[in-house]
């Protein structure tokens, strides 16, 4: 980081952290679309490979465009070291694979992204790694009681997808510390702009950069950040198994981080107004948003998040046929399973993202037939509210 930047604010750093300017004096950050880097001579090659001097060797290991993206996210997450991956799931998996081994046990909150659930229940058990799931709102005693002799890690997501359930980050920090466990958090829904898990003692934080970090639905990407110590095995794992992020995607994502704070502010302001406007609408059973007074964990949300986020869910009465009529009538939102876009998106999790989840788990996670998940975008909020109201009325 440039010397003068160190004492500046996070928003300034997110805009001004940049790869060192080349001899061409370009203004926009350069894109290093190259698979490898050259050595002056054999001696320099040897020194680079022996870690005697810093420098780039090969883009599976490191790349300046990718490093710029990593530097910005580590700065925002208040963590030391990161590794950027081709997708969010590659980063989630790297955290598990680098730290868990046969015979280890993992404790996780049950309200997780679908593919994280598949890794924990289908892939890790093949290598002799067992797990215990807990509900997001379990007490400190219940979390403590789930820890076994061979427990190595706690993994959670808050707020969760799609139920927007929260886990108390401070409380889990105490549990992890008490039992000397690796504390691993998926901070994708909140983004580092509205939630900083490292302040509660997390060892590893993971993101799907595909969502709000890109913010415009263009590229896939992921990142895992941690302390020097917790990231060392993760970097070793990633360098040799090859989930590296493309420099092109890193260049897009790093540019996007310049506007992340501004975008999140508007996403949250719009989502709050949307949630308030939908409450009490005929045909809408329940509106779920962390910063609504009616959210069962509203107090916790206000403690660990500075804003409510962009995701709002609500329960539409009238069964699947009404949902079909309702989504046909909506004119603004895109009907797609992605989220975190400047354009509002909407899905029915029961029949799409979570259709393969067992019924008893759906019940626990609040995934009802009528649940609609909305990722509120940056459109004019009055236009959005009016569009939803006409579609709700018209689909009766
Ligand atoms: C989308 C998502 C992921 C997976 O990220 P990809 O980039 O799609 O691999 C992980 N966690 C959460 C909370 C997500 O929303």
mmCIF file of C-alpha atoms and ligand atoms in Angstrom:
data_model
loop_
_atom_site.group_PDB
_atom_site.id
_atom_site.type_symbol
_atom_site.label_atom_id
_atom_site.label_comp_id
_atom_site.label_asym_id
_atom_site.label_seq_id
_atom_site.Cartn_x
_atom_site.Cartn_y
_atom_site.Cartn_z
ATOM 1 C CA UNK A 1 0.000 0.000 0.000
ATOM 2 C CA UNK A 2 1.284 3.501 -0.832
ATOM 3 C CA UNK A 3 2.693 5.095 2.322
ATOM 4 C CA UNK A 4 0.257 7.996 2.521
ATOM 5 C CA UNK A 5 -2.723 5.635 2.300
ATOM 6 C CA UNK A 6 -2.060 3.733 5.508
ATOM 7 C CA UNK A 7 -3.776 6.238 7.791
ATOM 8 C CA UNK A 8 -6.679 6.961 5.454
ATOM 9 C CA UNK A 9 -10.252 5.694 5.677
ATOM 10 C CA UNK A 10 -11.462 2.362 4.320
ATOM 11 C CA UNK A 11 -13.494 3.981 1.510
ATOM 12 C CA UNK A 12 -10.422 5.874 0.294
ATOM 13 C CA UNK A 13 -8.285 2.739 0.412
ATOM 14 C CA UNK A 14 -10.893 0.686 -1.487
ATOM 15 C CA UNK A 15 -10.565 3.213 -4.307
ATOM 16 C CA UNK A 16 -6.851 4.002 -4.103
ATOM 17 C CA UNK A 17 -5.089 0.689 -3.410
ATOM 18 C CA UNK A 18 -3.620 -0.054 -6.820
ATOM 19 C CA UNK A 19 -0.913 -2.076 -8.534
ATOM 20 C CA UNK A 20 2.196 0.052 -8.917
ATOM 21 C CA UNK A 21 1.959 2.221 -12.032
ATOM 22 C CA UNK A 22 4.039 0.910 -14.964
ATOM 23 C CA UNK A 23 6.380 2.950 -17.216
ATOM 24 C CA UNK A 24 3.343 3.801 -19.379
ATOM 25 C CA UNK A 25 1.797 5.897 -16.566
ATOM 26 C CA UNK A 26 -1.671 4.410 -17.136
ATOM 27 C CA UNK A 27 -4.457 5.859 -14.960
ATOM 28 C CA UNK A 28 -6.794 2.827 -14.718
ATOM 29 C CA UNK A 29 -5.218 -0.180 -13.070
ATOM 30 C CA UNK A 30 -3.386 -2.404 -15.607
ATOM 31 C CA UNK A 31 -4.537 -5.932 -16.387
ATOM 32 C CA UNK A 32 -1.753 -8.522 -16.184
ATOM 33 C CA UNK A 33 -3.276 -11.160 -18.433
ATOM 34 C CA UNK A 34 -0.305 -13.502 -18.370
ATOM 35 C CA UNK A 35 0.167 -17.050 -17.174
ATOM 36 C CA UNK A 36 3.826 -16.670 -16.188
ATOM 37 C CA UNK A 37 6.512 -14.096 -15.372
ATOM 38 C CA UNK A 38 10.108 -13.915 -16.563
ATOM 39 C CA UNK A 39 13.439 -14.086 -14.696
ATOM 40 C CA UNK A 40 16.467 -11.878 -15.421
ATOM 41 C CA UNK A 41 18.654 -14.993 -15.369
ATOM 42 C CA UNK A 42 18.819 -18.475 -13.855
ATOM 43 C CA UNK A 43 20.014 -17.094 -10.517
ATOM 44 C CA UNK A 44 16.903 -14.930 -10.176
ATOM 45 C CA UNK A 45 14.705 -17.900 -11.087
ATOM 46 C CA UNK A 46 16.389 -19.929 -8.368
ATOM 47 C CA UNK A 47 16.000 -17.172 -5.766
ATOM 48 C CA UNK A 48 12.299 -16.729 -6.622
ATOM 49 C CA UNK A 49 11.619 -20.446 -6.336
ATOM 50 C CA UNK A 50 13.496 -20.560 -3.013
ATOM 51 C CA UNK A 51 11.389 -17.675 -1.649
ATOM 52 C CA UNK A 52 14.602 -15.680 -1.139
ATOM 53 C CA UNK A 53 13.213 -12.678 -3.023
ATOM 54 C CA UNK A 54 9.597 -11.577 -3.525
ATOM 55 C CA UNK A 55 8.106 -11.689 -7.017
ATOM 56 C CA UNK A 56 5.639 -13.378 -9.312
ATOM 57 C CA UNK A 57 6.444 -16.717 -10.933
ATOM 58 C CA UNK A 58 3.237 -18.168 -12.313
ATOM 59 C CA UNK A 59 -0.405 -17.023 -12.132
ATOM 60 C CA UNK A 60 -1.563 -20.217 -10.389
ATOM 61 C CA UNK A 61 0.553 -18.889 -7.454
ATOM 62 C CA UNK A 62 0.196 -15.134 -7.706
ATOM 63 C CA UNK A 63 -0.534 -12.336 -10.174
ATOM 64 C CA UNK A 64 -0.443 -8.531 -9.678
ATOM 65 C CA UNK A 65 -4.061 -8.010 -10.833
ATOM 66 C CA UNK A 66 -5.238 -10.746 -8.474
ATOM 67 C CA UNK A 67 -3.056 -9.382 -5.657
ATOM 68 C CA UNK A 68 -4.659 -5.943 -5.955
ATOM 69 C CA UNK A 69 -8.101 -7.505 -5.410
ATOM 70 C CA UNK A 70 -6.770 -9.544 -2.451
ATOM 71 C CA UNK A 71 -5.141 -6.468 -0.875
ATOM 72 C CA UNK A 72 -8.410 -4.550 -0.986
ATOM 73 C CA UNK A 73 -10.509 -7.343 0.545
ATOM 74 C CA UNK A 74 -7.930 -8.055 3.288
ATOM 75 C CA UNK A 75 -7.904 -4.337 4.107
ATOM 76 C CA UNK A 76 -11.729 -4.298 4.403
ATOM 77 C CA UNK A 77 -11.874 -7.546 6.406
ATOM 78 C CA UNK A 78 -9.028 -6.384 8.696
ATOM 79 C CA UNK A 79 -7.101 -9.588 8.026
ATOM 80 C CA UNK A 80 -3.512 -10.122 6.941
ATOM 81 C CA UNK A 81 -3.419 -12.547 4.039
ATOM 82 C CA UNK A 82 -5.776 -13.770 1.302
ATOM 83 C CA UNK A 83 -6.051 -16.075 -1.684
ATOM 84 C CA UNK A 84 -8.497 -15.369 -4.531
ATOM 85 C CA UNK A 85 -10.227 -18.264 -6.278
ATOM 86 C CA UNK A 86 -12.227 -18.961 -9.421
ATOM 87 C CA UNK A 87 -15.525 -19.090 -7.501
ATOM 88 C CA UNK A 88 -16.856 -18.702 -3.978
ATOM 89 C CA UNK A 89 -17.186 -22.461 -3.544
ATOM 90 C CA UNK A 90 -13.514 -23.056 -4.440
ATOM 91 C CA UNK A 91 -12.599 -20.710 -1.575
ATOM 92 C CA UNK A 92 -15.033 -22.348 0.879
ATOM 93 C CA UNK A 93 -13.629 -25.784 0.025
ATOM 94 C CA UNK A 94 -10.002 -24.636 0.285
ATOM 95 C CA UNK A 95 -10.595 -23.543 3.900
ATOM 96 C CA UNK A 96 -11.929 -26.998 4.803
ATOM 97 C CA UNK A 97 -9.420 -29.014 2.776
ATOM 98 C CA UNK A 98 -6.391 -27.136 4.107
ATOM 99 C CA UNK A 99 -7.300 -27.458 7.777
ATOM 100 C CA UNK A 100 -9.282 -30.688 8.213
ATOM 101 C CA UNK A 101 -8.008 -34.225 8.019
ATOM 102 C CA UNK A 102 -9.352 -37.730 8.455
ATOM 103 C CA UNK A 103 -10.767 -38.202 11.946
ATOM 104 C CA UNK A 104 -11.539 -34.508 12.468
ATOM 105 C CA UNK A 105 -14.986 -33.172 13.345
ATOM 106 C CA UNK A 106 -16.629 -29.952 12.156
ATOM 107 C CA UNK A 107 -19.398 -28.021 13.925
ATOM 108 C CA UNK A 108 -21.509 -25.844 11.615
ATOM 109 C CA UNK A 109 -24.688 -23.841 11.663
ATOM 110 C CA UNK A 110 -27.333 -25.615 9.609
ATOM 111 C CA UNK A 111 -28.467 -22.556 7.635
ATOM 112 C CA UNK A 112 -25.812 -22.687 4.908
ATOM 113 C CA UNK A 113 -25.493 -22.036 1.178
ATOM 114 C CA UNK A 114 -26.596 -25.196 -0.707
ATOM 115 C CA UNK A 115 -23.169 -26.186 -2.062
ATOM 116 C CA UNK A 116 -21.502 -25.703 1.353
ATOM 117 C CA UNK A 117 -24.110 -28.118 2.699
ATOM 118 C CA UNK A 118 -23.195 -30.637 -0.059
ATOM 119 C CA UNK A 119 -19.445 -30.385 0.752
ATOM 120 C CA UNK A 120 -20.082 -30.957 4.470
ATOM 121 C CA UNK A 121 -22.573 -33.811 4.106
ATOM 122 C CA UNK A 122 -21.406 -35.568 0.884
ATOM 123 C CA UNK A 123 -17.726 -34.813 0.213
ATOM 124 C CA UNK A 124 -15.936 -34.371 3.570
ATOM 125 C CA UNK A 125 -17.367 -37.632 5.026
ATOM 126 C CA UNK A 126 -15.654 -39.546 2.166
ATOM 127 C CA UNK A 127 -12.354 -38.496 3.784
ATOM 128 C CA UNK A 128 -13.441 -39.404 7.305
ATOM 129 C CA UNK A 129 -14.402 -35.873 8.397
ATOM 130 C CA UNK A 130 -17.626 -35.841 10.429
ATOM 131 C CA UNK A 131 -19.920 -32.947 11.315
ATOM 132 C CA UNK A 132 -22.627 -31.737 13.696
ATOM 133 C CA UNK A 133 -25.207 -29.179 12.586
ATOM 134 C CA UNK A 134 -26.746 -26.653 14.973
ATOM 135 C CA UNK A 135 -29.620 -24.235 14.497
ATOM 136 C CA UNK A 136 -28.484 -20.624 14.074
ATOM 137 C CA UNK A 137 -30.224 -19.528 17.260
ATOM 138 C CA UNK A 138 -28.740 -22.210 19.562
ATOM 139 C CA UNK A 139 -27.405 -20.960 22.899
ATOM 140 C CA UNK A 140 -23.757 -20.774 23.947
ATOM 141 C CA UNK A 141 -24.309 -23.898 26.109
ATOM 142 C CA UNK A 142 -25.658 -25.809 23.106
ATOM 143 C CA UNK A 143 -22.677 -24.808 20.947
ATOM 144 C CA UNK A 144 -20.270 -25.752 23.740
ATOM 145 C CA UNK A 145 -22.039 -29.089 24.164
ATOM 146 C CA UNK A 146 -21.626 -29.914 20.451
ATOM 147 C CA UNK A 147 -17.826 -29.669 20.657
ATOM 148 C CA UNK A 148 -16.133 -33.081 20.728
ATOM 149 C CA UNK A 149 -12.595 -34.152 21.520
ATOM 150 C CA UNK A 150 -11.790 -34.216 17.772
ATOM 151 C CA UNK A 151 -13.589 -30.980 16.795
ATOM 152 C CA UNK A 152 -11.259 -28.787 14.801
ATOM 153 C CA UNK A 153 -13.376 -26.028 13.279
ATOM 154 C CA UNK A 154 -16.621 -24.021 13.522
ATOM 155 C CA UNK A 155 -18.166 -22.898 10.226
ATOM 156 C CA UNK A 156 -21.110 -20.568 9.753
ATOM 157 C CA UNK A 157 -22.839 -18.076 7.512
ATOM 158 C CA UNK A 158 -24.635 -14.969 8.805
ATOM 159 C CA UNK A 159 -27.082 -13.758 7.588
ATOM 160 C CA UNK A 160 -27.961 -17.063 5.969
ATOM 161 C CA UNK A 161 -29.256 -17.843 2.493
ATOM 162 C CA UNK A 162 -32.257 -17.754 2.051
ATOM 163 C CA UNK A 163 -33.739 -17.605 5.589
ATOM 164 C CA UNK A 164 -31.747 -14.530 6.729
ATOM 165 C CA UNK A 165 -31.090 -16.243 10.066
ATOM 166 C CA UNK A 166 -28.272 -14.713 12.109
ATOM 167 C CA UNK A 167 -25.617 -16.345 14.242
ATOM 168 C CA UNK A 168 -24.149 -14.409 17.173
ATOM 169 C CA UNK A 169 -20.566 -13.795 16.001
ATOM 170 C CA UNK A 170 -19.320 -12.666 19.417
ATOM 171 C CA UNK A 171 -20.784 -15.696 21.197
ATOM 172 C CA UNK A 172 -19.272 -18.148 18.697
ATOM 173 C CA UNK A 173 -15.955 -16.327 19.070
ATOM 174 C CA UNK A 174 -16.007 -17.244 22.771
ATOM 175 C CA UNK A 175 -16.828 -20.887 22.024
ATOM 176 C CA UNK A 176 -14.050 -21.138 19.410
ATOM 177 C CA UNK A 177 -11.513 -19.567 21.750
ATOM 178 C CA UNK A 178 -12.473 -21.741 24.696
ATOM 179 C CA UNK A 179 -11.964 -24.959 22.698
ATOM 180 C CA UNK A 180 -9.090 -23.643 20.548
ATOM 181 C CA UNK A 181 -10.987 -24.142 17.263
ATOM 182 C CA UNK A 182 -10.548 -22.574 13.842
ATOM 183 C CA UNK A 183 -13.360 -20.031 13.485
ATOM 184 C CA UNK A 184 -14.466 -19.842 9.823
ATOM 185 C CA UNK A 185 -17.217 -17.483 8.542
ATOM 186 C CA UNK A 186 -18.914 -16.940 5.164
ATOM 187 C CA UNK A 187 -19.466 -13.155 5.084
ATOM 188 C CA UNK A 188 -20.947 -13.010 1.581
ATOM 189 C CA UNK A 189 -24.436 -11.705 2.362
ATOM 190 C CA UNK A 190 -23.326 -8.863 4.627
ATOM 191 C CA UNK A 191 -20.070 -7.927 2.815
ATOM 192 C CA UNK A 192 -17.251 -6.337 4.858
ATOM 193 C CA UNK A 193 -19.018 -3.001 4.411
ATOM 194 C CA UNK A 194 -21.734 -3.857 6.941
ATOM 195 C CA UNK A 195 -20.185 -6.653 9.021
ATOM 196 C CA UNK A 196 -16.592 -7.294 10.185
ATOM 197 C CA UNK A 197 -16.366 -10.837 11.582
ATOM 198 C CA UNK A 198 -12.626 -10.513 12.327
ATOM 199 C CA UNK A 199 -13.548 -8.148 15.188
ATOM 200 C CA UNK A 200 -15.118 -11.184 16.875
ATOM 201 C CA UNK A 201 -12.002 -13.304 16.503
ATOM 202 C CA UNK A 202 -12.593 -15.219 13.252
ATOM 203 C CA UNK A 203 -9.544 -17.006 11.854
ATOM 204 C CA UNK A 204 -10.833 -17.346 8.283
ATOM 205 C CA UNK A 205 -13.396 -15.352 6.276
ATOM 206 C CA UNK A 206 -14.690 -16.426 2.897
ATOM 207 C CA UNK A 207 -16.634 -14.613 0.171
ATOM 208 C CA UNK A 208 -18.370 -15.379 -3.046
ATOM 209 C CA UNK A 209 -17.084 -12.335 -4.957
ATOM 210 C CA UNK A 210 -19.643 -13.277 -7.609
ATOM 211 C CA UNK A 211 -22.312 -11.484 -5.578
ATOM 212 C CA UNK A 212 -22.003 -7.934 -4.188
ATOM 213 C CA UNK A 213 -18.264 -7.585 -4.830
ATOM 214 C CA UNK A 214 -18.858 -7.823 -8.570
ATOM 215 C CA UNK A 215 -22.289 -6.284 -8.088
ATOM 216 C CA UNK A 216 -23.218 -6.480 -11.746
ATOM 217 C CA UNK A 217 -23.583 -10.199 -12.384
ATOM 218 C CA UNK A 218 -20.614 -10.526 -14.761
ATOM 219 C CA UNK A 219 -17.915 -12.794 -13.344
ATOM 220 C CA UNK A 220 -17.463 -15.638 -10.863
ATOM 221 C CA UNK A 221 -14.910 -15.275 -8.103
ATOM 222 C CA UNK A 222 -14.129 -16.094 -4.502
ATOM 223 C CA UNK A 223 -11.690 -15.132 -1.797
ATOM 224 C CA UNK A 224 -10.548 -16.520 1.529
ATOM 225 C CA UNK A 225 -8.693 -14.317 4.031
ATOM 226 C CA UNK A 226 -7.135 -14.947 7.408
ATOM 227 C CA UNK A 227 -4.132 -14.480 9.616
ATOM 228 C CA UNK A 228 -0.642 -15.340 8.401
ATOM 229 C CA UNK A 229 -0.827 -18.547 10.419
ATOM 230 C CA UNK A 230 -4.279 -19.770 9.328
ATOM 231 C CA UNK A 231 -3.672 -18.871 5.674
ATOM 232 C CA UNK A 232 -0.344 -20.663 5.288
ATOM 233 C CA UNK A 233 -1.872 -24.136 4.743
ATOM 234 C CA UNK A 234 -4.675 -22.615 2.620
ATOM 235 C CA UNK A 235 -2.168 -20.938 0.284
ATOM 236 C CA UNK A 236 -0.140 -24.159 0.058
ATOM 237 C CA UNK A 237 -3.322 -26.088 -0.818
ATOM 238 C CA UNK A 238 -4.458 -23.540 -3.426
ATOM 239 C CA UNK A 239 -1.072 -23.115 -5.116
ATOM 240 C CA UNK A 240 -0.785 -26.826 -5.717
ATOM 241 C CA UNK A 241 -4.404 -27.758 -6.485
ATOM 242 C CA UNK A 242 -5.068 -24.800 -8.790
ATOM 243 C CA UNK A 243 -8.342 -22.970 -7.991
ATOM 244 C CA UNK A 244 -6.696 -19.608 -8.860
ATOM 245 C CA UNK A 245 -8.780 -16.613 -9.934
ATOM 246 C CA UNK A 246 -8.357 -15.406 -13.514
ATOM 247 C CA UNK A 247 -6.471 -12.058 -13.700
ATOM 248 C CA UNK A 248 -9.266 -10.757 -15.908
ATOM 249 C CA UNK A 249 -11.905 -11.509 -13.271
ATOM 250 C CA UNK A 250 -9.662 -9.983 -10.583
ATOM 251 C CA UNK A 251 -9.323 -6.801 -12.639
ATOM 252 C CA UNK A 252 -13.139 -6.548 -12.968
ATOM 253 C CA UNK A 253 -13.653 -7.292 -9.270
ATOM 254 C CA UNK A 254 -11.017 -4.853 -8.050
ATOM 255 C CA UNK A 255 -12.610 -2.050 -10.097
ATOM 256 C CA UNK A 256 -15.986 -3.021 -8.613
ATOM 257 C CA UNK A 257 -14.668 -2.680 -5.053
ATOM 258 C CA UNK A 258 -14.173 1.038 -5.762
ATOM 259 C CA UNK A 259 -17.964 1.396 -5.593
ATOM 260 C CA UNK A 260 -18.853 -1.331 -3.060
ATOM 261 C CA UNK A 261 -19.423 1.069 -0.126
ATOM 262 C CA UNK A 262 -21.578 3.377 -2.212
ATOM 263 C CA UNK A 263 -23.574 0.492 -3.685
ATOM 264 C CA UNK A 264 -24.163 -1.213 -0.321
ATOM 265 C CA UNK A 265 -25.456 2.035 1.135
ATOM 266 C CA UNK A 266 -28.100 2.285 -1.599
ATOM 267 C CA UNK A 267 -28.858 -1.473 -1.587
ATOM 268 C CA UNK A 268 -29.594 -1.303 2.165
ATOM 269 C CA UNK A 269 -31.589 1.927 1.993
ATOM 270 C CA UNK A 270 -33.738 0.467 -0.800
ATOM 271 C CA UNK A 271 -34.157 -2.889 0.980
ATOM 272 C CA UNK A 272 -35.265 -1.210 4.227
ATOM 273 C CA UNK A 273 -37.891 0.882 2.399
ATOM 274 C CA UNK A 274 -39.023 -2.151 0.400
ATOM 275 C CA UNK A 275 -39.405 -4.358 3.499
ATOM 276 C CA UNK A 276 -41.350 -1.641 5.327
ATOM 277 C CA UNK A 277 -43.636 -1.033 2.334
ATOM 278 C CA UNK A 278 -44.422 -4.726 1.893
ATOM 279 C CA UNK A 279 -45.311 -5.313 5.556
ATOM 280 C CA UNK A 280 -49.066 -5.536 5.997
ATOM 281 C CA UNK A 281 -49.768 -5.866 2.249
ATOM 282 C CA UNK A 282 -52.758 -8.129 1.583
ATOM 283 C CA UNK A 283 -51.567 -11.552 0.403
ATOM 284 C CA UNK A 284 -48.116 -11.168 2.011
ATOM 285 C CA UNK A 285 -47.872 -13.305 5.140
ATOM 286 C CA UNK A 286 -44.496 -12.376 6.510
ATOM 287 C CA UNK A 287 -41.689 -10.024 5.562
ATOM 288 C CA UNK A 288 -38.219 -10.962 6.743
ATOM 289 C CA UNK A 289 -35.398 -8.393 6.924
ATOM 290 C CA UNK A 290 -32.732 -8.190 9.666
ATOM 291 C CA UNK A 291 -33.270 -4.471 10.310
ATOM 292 C CA UNK A 292 -37.085 -4.726 10.638
ATOM 293 C CA UNK A 293 -38.278 -4.593 14.265
ATOM 294 C CA UNK A 294 -40.299 -7.744 13.526
ATOM 295 C CA UNK A 295 -37.176 -9.828 12.673
ATOM 296 C CA UNK A 296 -36.753 -12.334 15.537
ATOM 297 C CA UNK A 297 -33.048 -11.466 15.816
ATOM 298 C CA UNK A 298 -33.351 -7.719 15.215
ATOM 299 C CA UNK A 299 -31.362 -6.877 18.357
ATOM 300 C CA UNK A 300 -28.484 -9.143 17.326
ATOM 301 C CA UNK A 301 -28.599 -7.709 13.781
ATOM 302 C CA UNK A 302 -28.176 -4.197 15.152
ATOM 303 C CA UNK A 303 -25.302 -5.364 17.359
ATOM 304 C CA UNK A 304 -23.147 -7.000 14.701
ATOM 305 C CA UNK A 305 -24.230 -5.326 11.446
ATOM 306 C CA UNK A 306 -24.176 -1.622 10.610
ATOM 307 C CA UNK A 307 -27.005 -2.044 8.101
ATOM 308 C CA UNK A 308 -29.613 -4.660 7.124
ATOM 309 C CA UNK A 309 -28.206 -5.830 3.778
ATOM 310 C CA UNK A 310 -29.878 -6.175 0.392
ATOM 311 C CA UNK A 311 -31.822 -9.423 0.812
ATOM 312 C CA UNK A 312 -35.494 -9.417 1.778
ATOM 313 C CA UNK A 313 -37.740 -12.462 1.863
ATOM 314 C CA UNK A 314 -41.509 -12.642 2.111
ATOM 315 C CA UNK A 315 -44.154 -15.327 2.086
ATOM 316 C CA UNK A 316 -46.781 -15.008 -0.641
ATOM 317 C CA UNK A 317 -50.138 -16.631 0.079
ATOM 318 C CA UNK A 318 -51.976 -18.722 -2.516
ATOM 319 C CA UNK A 319 -49.647 -21.555 -3.517
ATOM 320 C CA UNK A 320 -47.333 -22.105 -6.463
ATOM 321 C CA UNK A 321 -49.909 -21.118 -9.087
ATOM 322 C CA UNK A 322 -50.150 -17.672 -7.553
ATOM 323 C CA UNK A 323 -46.347 -17.422 -7.571
ATOM 324 C CA UNK A 324 -46.348 -18.165 -11.298
ATOM 325 C CA UNK A 325 -48.994 -15.468 -11.923
ATOM 326 C CA UNK A 326 -47.145 -13.022 -9.640
ATOM 327 C CA UNK A 327 -43.746 -13.490 -11.320
ATOM 328 C CA UNK A 328 -45.342 -13.115 -14.774
ATOM 329 C CA UNK A 329 -46.797 -9.748 -13.728
ATOM 330 C CA UNK A 330 -43.537 -8.367 -12.264
ATOM 331 C CA UNK A 331 -41.938 -6.092 -14.838
ATOM 332 C CA UNK A 332 -38.710 -4.829 -13.195
ATOM 333 C CA UNK A 333 -37.008 -7.699 -11.285
ATOM 334 C CA UNK A 334 -35.023 -10.357 -13.147
ATOM 335 C CA UNK A 335 -36.194 -13.868 -12.381
ATOM 336 C CA UNK A 336 -32.845 -15.526 -11.720
ATOM 337 C CA UNK A 337 -31.166 -17.395 -8.890
ATOM 338 C CA UNK A 338 -28.213 -14.975 -8.693
ATOM 339 C CA UNK A 339 -28.139 -12.147 -6.176
ATOM 340 C CA UNK A 340 -26.069 -9.129 -5.211
ATOM 341 C CA UNK A 341 -26.663 -7.366 -8.524
ATOM 342 C CA UNK A 342 -27.425 -3.708 -9.241
ATOM 343 C CA UNK A 343 -30.587 -5.133 -10.819
ATOM 344 C CA UNK A 344 -33.232 -6.529 -8.461
ATOM 345 C CA UNK A 345 -33.517 -10.310 -8.708
ATOM 346 C CA UNK A 346 -36.192 -12.663 -7.395
ATOM 347 C CA UNK A 347 -36.503 -16.444 -6.891
ATOM 348 C CA UNK A 348 -38.738 -18.980 -5.221
ATOM 349 C CA UNK A 349 -36.109 -21.000 -3.233
ATOM 350 C CA UNK A 350 -38.461 -23.974 -2.671
ATOM 351 C CA UNK A 351 -38.585 -24.790 -6.386
ATOM 352 C CA UNK A 352 -35.096 -23.573 -7.428
ATOM 353 C CA UNK A 353 -31.986 -23.132 -5.228
ATOM 354 C CA UNK A 354 -33.281 -25.348 -2.411
ATOM 355 C CA UNK A 355 -35.512 -27.784 -4.337
ATOM 356 C CA UNK A 356 -33.195 -30.719 -3.507
ATOM 357 C CA UNK A 357 -33.123 -30.014 0.244
ATOM 358 C CA UNK A 358 -35.011 -32.543 2.415
ATOM 359 C CA UNK A 359 -38.432 -31.373 3.638
ATOM 360 C CA UNK A 360 -37.555 -31.492 7.369
ATOM 361 C CA UNK A 361 -34.540 -29.240 6.760
ATOM 362 C CA UNK A 362 -36.637 -26.890 4.606
ATOM 363 C CA UNK A 363 -39.098 -26.625 7.499
ATOM 364 C CA UNK A 364 -36.279 -25.784 9.908
ATOM 365 C CA UNK A 365 -34.852 -23.158 7.569
ATOM 366 C CA UNK A 366 -38.266 -21.559 6.964
ATOM 367 C CA UNK A 367 -38.293 -22.463 3.257
ATOM 368 C CA UNK A 368 -42.031 -22.521 2.689
ATOM 369 C CA UNK A 369 -43.834 -23.029 -0.624
ATOM 370 C CA UNK A 370 -44.592 -19.310 -0.870
ATOM 371 C CA UNK A 371 -41.175 -17.961 0.202
ATOM 372 C CA UNK A 372 -39.817 -15.398 -2.258
ATOM 373 C CA UNK A 373 -36.180 -14.242 -1.988
ATOM 374 C CA UNK A 374 -35.559 -10.765 -3.326
ATOM 375 C CA UNK A 375 -32.113 -9.228 -3.779
ATOM 376 C CA UNK A 376 -32.923 -5.537 -3.860
ATOM 377 C CA UNK A 377 -31.038 -3.649 -6.536
ATOM 378 C CA UNK A 378 -30.242 -0.021 -7.184
ATOM 379 C CA UNK A 379 -33.350 0.906 -9.204
ATOM 380 C CA UNK A 380 -35.614 3.729 -8.012
ATOM 381 C CA UNK A 381 -37.287 2.311 -4.911
ATOM 382 C CA UNK A 382 -40.710 3.845 -5.616
ATOM 383 C CA UNK A 383 -40.753 2.157 -9.031
ATOM 384 C CA UNK A 384 -39.830 -1.168 -7.427
ATOM 385 C CA UNK A 385 -42.436 -0.987 -4.679
ATOM 386 C CA UNK A 386 -45.164 -0.009 -7.161
ATOM 387 C CA UNK A 387 -44.203 -2.911 -9.440
ATOM 388 C CA UNK A 388 -44.347 -5.455 -6.589
ATOM 389 C CA UNK A 389 -47.681 -4.072 -5.335
ATOM 390 C CA UNK A 390 -49.349 -4.293 -8.771
ATOM 391 C CA UNK A 391 -48.066 -7.868 -9.234
ATOM 392 C CA UNK A 392 -49.244 -8.938 -5.760
ATOM 393 C CA UNK A 393 -52.692 -7.359 -6.344
ATOM 394 C CA UNK A 394 -53.011 -8.641 -9.900
ATOM 395 C CA UNK A 395 -52.112 -12.240 -9.018
ATOM 396 C CA UNK A 396 -54.829 -12.670 -6.356
HETATM 397 C C1 LIG B 1 -23.213 -17.773 -3.950
HETATM 398 C C2 LIG B 1 -22.740 -18.100 -2.606
HETATM 399 C C3 LIG B 1 -21.649 -18.967 -2.415
HETATM 400 C C4 LIG B 1 -20.956 -19.659 -3.577
HETATM 401 O O1 LIG B 1 -20.303 -18.778 -4.408
HETATM 402 P P1 LIG B 1 -20.013 -19.066 -5.977
HETATM 403 O O2 LIG B 1 -19.248 -17.856 -6.388
HETATM 404 O O3 LIG B 1 -21.329 -19.222 -6.640
HETATM 405 O O4 LIG B 1 -19.208 -20.319 -6.023
HETATM 406 C C5 LIG B 1 -21.241 -19.218 -1.121
HETATM 407 N N1 LIG B 1 -21.863 -18.658 -0.060
HETATM 408 C C6 LIG B 1 -22.909 -17.826 -0.203
HETATM 409 C C7 LIG B 1 -23.563 -17.245 1.008
HETATM 410 C C8 LIG B 1 -23.389 -17.515 -1.472
HETATM 411 O O5 LIG B 1 -24.452 -16.699 -1.608
#
